[in-house]
Amino acid sequence: MYNRELYIPRIAKIKEIKTLTRDTKLFRVVFKNKGPELSLEHEFLPGQFVQVSVFGAGEVPISIASSPQDEGFLELSIRRVGYVSSHFHKLNVGNEIGIRGPYGNYFLKGHNGAKDFLFAGGGCGLAPLRSLIKYMLSDPRRFPRLTVLYGARTKDDILFRDELYALRESDTAEVNLSVDCGPADPGCEIGVVTTLFKKFKDLRDTLAFLCGPSLMMHFAIQELLNLRVKPEHIILSLERYMKCGVGKCGHCYLKDKYVCTDGPVFSYKDLKELGVEI
Amino acid sequence: MKIKEYTITKENLIALLKELTKSKVVIAPLRNEFDEVLLLPVKDVDKIVFDYRNTINNPKDYFLPQCEPLFSFLINGDSCEVRPLEGQEEFIIFGLRPCDTRALGLLDNFFKRKFEDSPYFRKRKSCLIFTLACREYFEDCFCNAAKSGPILEEGFDVQLIPIKDKFFIQIDPERLEAEKMLCYLDAAKEEDKKEVSDLRDKLLRYKSPFELNKVYQNLKNERVDPKVWQDIASRCQMCGLCLFICPTCSCFTVLDRIYPDDSRERVRQRDACYFLGFSRLAGGENPVKTNEEMVKRKYQHKLVQQIDEFGVSGCVGCGRCVSSCVGNVNWLQNIIKIAE
Ligand SMILES: Cc1cc2nc3c(=O)[nH]c(=O)nc-3n(C[C@H](O)[C@H](O)[C@H](O)COP(=O)(O)OP(=O)(O)OC[C@H]3O[C@@H](n4cnc5c(N)ncnc54)[C@H](O)[C@@H]3O)c2cc1C
Ligand code: SF4
Ligand code: SF4
Ligand code: FES
């Protein structure tokens, strides 16, 4: 754990702020004090989240966007949507915030044997996927073939655009982008996320990771099932209202599960068995 | 370790409580000027009430209060500092009913799941509980169906059972050293034990209003007439009252408070899953799409999920929510319908 007491955040300092889009900023943070029994920044697994505080404004769940390979800092991409997230956007380098976690489960469990990995992200759902993609890129022997599909509202809403373009150039992964409304840069489709699936014929041995708005996930799942991806190989990260992150406040309760501790990552098969409609 | 059994006279019980109040805060049933009985801190032990059905408030008030600080913090220019809570004093709750004792046992299990909830357990571990068993069933309560009374078999620190002219007292030696209070106690005679087991048998013969396992099965396998949910959703006013006064409901929200003297705290405050915004995400999307789904979640959580996870019903049958609902949503009658 990053923090010693369940509800008491550990203080972290903002080292760097990057504006990713008109409503999303990337914060690089470092813990202020190191404690012998406390975890270091990179001790987490892709898919996990942290509870992040702006003291005086409140606390919100945010996925870790950096990779466990990135030692010495954590990266969080935060979209301005409401009260606490707006306070985040007012912070400057040098300001201090609070962090608790890491919480929740993670993307990679029982992927043994898979060689093809597909990531389908929408909007700010790219954050937890970025952690996983970066992690997998560092081990091409275990994770040889990666395909990234990402859809945003307009070309100015594409998160981590430079990184995605660079990845596409580098040939280490296939990257397909779409925007709901044009204009689009060359090589980027116009249309909803389903347009990105057109070029595939059969994905039966692929492990697919999804994160994004529920409508996007709904359609992406249909496409994946049509392309013969197994329900247990469709792995999604869910977003639910959260106040504690540790299975106590009850807000994230979903059909006999607590998304914060049993999730946020579920397979499509699990969700169907639970009776959750996506 | 085996439960130790004695008897205690009412005079000795009062004397014992007087002794205890010298060193600790004692919370017990007291009557207010409106003739209502509440669990309140005791100043005068002689005022403790013994002839009550159940208290209006429930023990949750002392472990998960309406609002409580989690920590305080300071902001100094760029830097922030957090301060944990101060220490917790030991206290005693006397006169908790078996159903509420069970409710507390359930909260103990809940607040231990996955992560131990420190604000809850700093209070819980500082508290000793004297349960007072019931000799009869009262209107609206159904501990026999919920399997949480009227006399507990286990799961108490100390249990008092009223018998002729005195109390049968059972003490869990891991929670309280009976030896320290021997001067107040008498040995339990065979006839005292027989009186208790006769009382138990008599109470067990009462017909239970529903069969818990049937409720569980019907909910789990979705064999409930959708009209039940429609009916509840149409009458529920979403006031949250039934959830605030329920001894096992534990949902809360968290917020930062800035006080006029500029001191700052993060607090948690009770919340209710029957409030419309309970699940709503920033941007307005709500994964709980209908009021039917919302009301059903409470039944599902208490009567299926908590049984699956903890092996006991999440409703202890205290009846508080039955008699206080402003929309006349009768929880007990609805469970009976579900069991059909
Ligand atoms: C596991 C998980 C990971 C997330 N990762 C990211 C991320 O990497 N980047 C990002 O920008 N956003 C992420 N979110 C969403 C983010 O938590 C919400 O946008 C944020 O809580 C909104 O808070 P607010 O105070 O600005 O909004 P308001 O609308 O003012 O919300 C008030 C309160 O409601 C709760 N709340 C509202 N919406 C959400 C929500 N969608 N999820 C959880 N709680 C909510 C919060 O407690 C919040 O403080 C994630 C959510 C979850 C559950
Ligand atoms: S007390 Fe009655 S009206 Fe109020 S939330 Fe509960 S069921 Fe609904
Ligand atoms: S649901 Fe109602 S009857 Fe059951 S424990 Fe809660 S308040 Fe008591
Ligand atoms: S976020 Fe509080 S229970 Fe899941």
CSV table of N, CA, C and O in Angstrom, one decimal, chain B residues 152-189:
chain,number,residue,atom,x,y,z
B,152,LEU,N,-30.1,-14.9,22.1
B,152,LEU,CA,-29.0,-15.3,21.2
B,152,LEU,C,-28.4,-16.6,21.8
B,152,LEU,O,-28.4,-16.8,23.0
B,153,GLU,N,-27.9,-17.4,20.8
B,153,GLU,CA,-27.1,-18.6,21.2
B,153,GLU,C,-25.6,-18.2,21.3
B,153,GLU,O,-24.9,-18.8,22.1
B,154,GLU,N,-25.2,-17.3,20.5
B,154,GLU,CA,-23.8,-16.9,20.5
B,154,GLU,C,-23.7,-15.5,19.9
B,154,GLU,O,-24.7,-14.9,19.5
B,155,GLY,N,-22.4,-15.0,19.9
B,155,GLY,CA,-22.2,-13.7,19.2
B,155,GLY,C,-22.5,-12.5,20.1
B,155,GLY,O,-22.8,-11.4,19.7
B,156,PHE,N,-22.4,-12.7,21.4
B,156,PHE,CA,-22.6,-11.6,22.4
B,156,PHE,C,-21.3,-11.5,23.3
B,156,PHE,O,-20.6,-12.5,23.4
B,157,ASP,N,-21.2,-10.4,24.0
B,157,ASP,CA,-20.1,-10.3,25.0
B,157,ASP,C,-20.7,-10.8,26.3
B,157,ASP,O,-20.2,-11.7,26.9
B,158,VAL,N,-21.8,-10.2,26.7
B,158,VAL,CA,-22.6,-10.6,27.9
B,158,VAL,C,-24.1,-10.6,27.5
B,158,VAL,O,-24.5,-9.6,26.8
B,159,GLN,N,-24.8,-11.6,27.8
B,159,GLN,CA,-26.2,-11.6,27.5
B,159,GLN,C,-27.0,-11.8,28.8
B,159,GLN,O,-26.7,-12.7,29.6
B,160,LEU,N,-28.0,-10.9,29.0
B,160,LEU,CA,-28.9,-11.0,30.2
B,160,LEU,C,-30.2,-11.5,29.7
B,160,LEU,O,-30.8,-11.0,28.8
B,161,ILE,N,-30.7,-12.5,30.4
B,161,ILE,CA,-32.1,-13.0,30.0
B,161,ILE,C,-33.0,-12.8,31.3
B,161,ILE,O,-32.7,-13.4,32.3
B,162,PRO,N,-34.0,-12.0,31.2
B,162,PRO,CA,-34.8,-11.8,32.4
B,162,PRO,C,-35.6,-13.1,32.7
B,162,PRO,O,-36.3,-13.7,31.9
B,163,ILE,N,-35.4,-13.6,33.9
B,163,ILE,CA,-36.2,-14.7,34.4
B,163,ILE,C,-36.9,-14.2,35.7
B,163,ILE,O,-36.7,-13.1,36.1
B,164,LYS,N,-37.6,-15.1,36.4
B,164,LYS,CA,-38.3,-14.7,37.6
B,164,LYS,C,-37.4,-14.0,38.6
B,164,LYS,O,-36.4,-14.5,39.0
B,165,ASP,N,-37.7,-12.8,39.0
B,165,ASP,CA,-37.0,-12.0,40.0
B,165,ASP,C,-35.6,-11.6,39.7
B,165,ASP,O,-34.9,-11.0,40.5
B,166,LYS,N,-35.0,-12.1,38.6
B,166,LYS,CA,-33.6,-11.9,38.4
B,166,LYS,C,-33.2,-12.0,37.0
B,166,LYS,O,-34.1,-12.2,36.1
B,167,PHE,N,-31.9,-12.0,36.7
B,167,PHE,CA,-31.5,-12.2,35.3
B,167,PHE,C,-30.5,-13.4,35.2
B,167,PHE,O,-29.7,-13.6,36.1
B,168,PHE,N,-30.7,-14.1,34.2
B,168,PHE,CA,-29.7,-15.2,33.8
B,168,PHE,C,-28.6,-14.4,33.1
B,168,PHE,O,-28.9,-13.7,32.2
B,169,ILE,N,-27.4,-14.6,33.4
B,169,ILE,CA,-26.3,-13.8,32.7
B,169,ILE,C,-25.3,-14.8,32.1
B,169,ILE,O,-24.8,-15.7,32.8
B,170,GLN,N,-25.0,-14.6,30.9
B,170,GLN,CA,-24.0,-15.4,30.1
B,170,GLN,C,-22.9,-14.5,29.7
B,170,GLN,O,-23.1,-13.4,29.2
B,171,ILE,N,-21.7,-14.9,30.0
B,171,ILE,CA,-20.5,-14.1,29.8
B,171,ILE,C,-19.5,-14.8,28.9
B,171,ILE,O,-19.1,-15.9,29.2
B,172,ASP,N,-19.1,-14.1,27.8
B,172,ASP,CA,-18.0,-14.7,27.0
B,172,ASP,C,-16.7,-14.3,27.7
B,172,ASP,O,-16.3,-13.2,27.7
B,173,PRO,N,-16.0,-15.4,28.2
B,173,PRO,CA,-14.8,-15.1,28.9
B,173,PRO,C,-13.7,-14.4,28.1
B,173,PRO,O,-12.8,-13.8,28.7
B,174,GLU,N,-13.8,-14.4,26.8
B,174,GLU,CA,-12.8,-13.7,26.0
B,174,GLU,C,-13.0,-12.2,26.0
B,174,GLU,O,-12.1,-11.4,25.6
B,175,ARG,N,-14.2,-11.8,26.3
B,175,ARG,CA,-14.6,-10.4,26.2
B,175,ARG,C,-14.6,-9.8,27.6
B,175,ARG,O,-14.4,-8.6,27.7
B,176,LEU,N,-14.9,-10.6,28.6
B,176,LEU,CA,-15.0,-10.0,30.0
B,176,LEU,C,-14.6,-11.1,31.0
B,176,LEU,O,-15.1,-12.2,30.9
B,177,GLU,N,-13.8,-10.7,31.9
B,177,GLU,CA,-13.4,-11.7,32.9
B,177,GLU,C,-14.5,-11.7,34.0
B,177,GLU,O,-14.5,-10.8,34.8
B,178,ALA,N,-15.2,-12.8,34.0
B,178,ALA,CA,-16.3,-12.9,35.0
B,178,ALA,C,-15.8,-12.8,36.4
B,178,ALA,O,-16.4,-12.3,37.3
B,179,GLU,N,-14.6,-13.4,36.6
B,179,GLU,CA,-14.0,-13.5,38.0
B,179,GLU,C,-13.9,-12.1,38.6
B,179,GLU,O,-14.1,-12.0,39.8
B,180,LYS,N,-13.8,-11.1,37.8
B,180,LYS,CA,-13.6,-9.7,38.4
B,180,LYS,C,-14.9,-9.2,39.0
B,180,LYS,O,-14.9,-8.2,39.7
B,181,MET,N,-16.1,-9.8,38.6
B,181,MET,CA,-17.3,-9.3,39.1
B,181,MET,C,-18.1,-10.3,39.9
B,181,MET,O,-19.3,-10.2,40.1
B,182,LEU,N,-17.4,-11.3,40.3
B,182,LEU,CA,-18.0,-12.4,41.1
B,182,LEU,C,-18.9,-11.9,42.2
B,182,LEU,O,-19.9,-12.5,42.6
B,183,CYS,N,-18.4,-10.8,42.9
B,183,CYS,CA,-19.2,-10.4,44.0
B,183,CYS,C,-20.6,-10.0,43.7
B,183,CYS,O,-21.4,-9.8,44.6
B,184,TYR,N,-20.9,-9.7,42.4
B,184,TYR,CA,-22.2,-9.3,42.0
B,184,TYR,C,-23.0,-10.5,41.5
B,184,TYR,O,-24.2,-10.4,41.4
B,185,LEU,N,-22.4,-11.7,41.3
B,185,LEU,CA,-23.0,-12.8,40.6
B,185,LEU,C,-23.4,-13.9,41.6
B,185,LEU,O,-22.7,-14.1,42.6
B,186,ASP,N,-24.4,-14.7,41.2
B,186,ASP,CA,-24.7,-16.0,41.9
B,186,ASP,C,-24.5,-17.1,40.9
B,186,ASP,O,-24.6,-16.9,39.7
B,187,ALA,N,-24.3,-18.3,41.5
B,187,ALA,CA,-24.2,-19.5,40.6
B,187,ALA,C,-25.5,-19.7,39.9
B,187,ALA,O,-26.6,-19.5,40.5
B,188,ALA,N,-25.5,-20.2,38.7
B,188,ALA,CA,-26.7,-20.6,38.0
B,188,ALA,C,-27.2,-21.9,38.4
B,188,ALA,O,-26.4,-22.9,38.3
B,189,LYS,N,-28.4,-22.0,39.0
B,189,LYS,CA,-28.9,-23.3,39.5
B,189,LYS,C,-29.6,-24.0,38.3
B,189,LYS,O,-29.9,-23.4,37.3
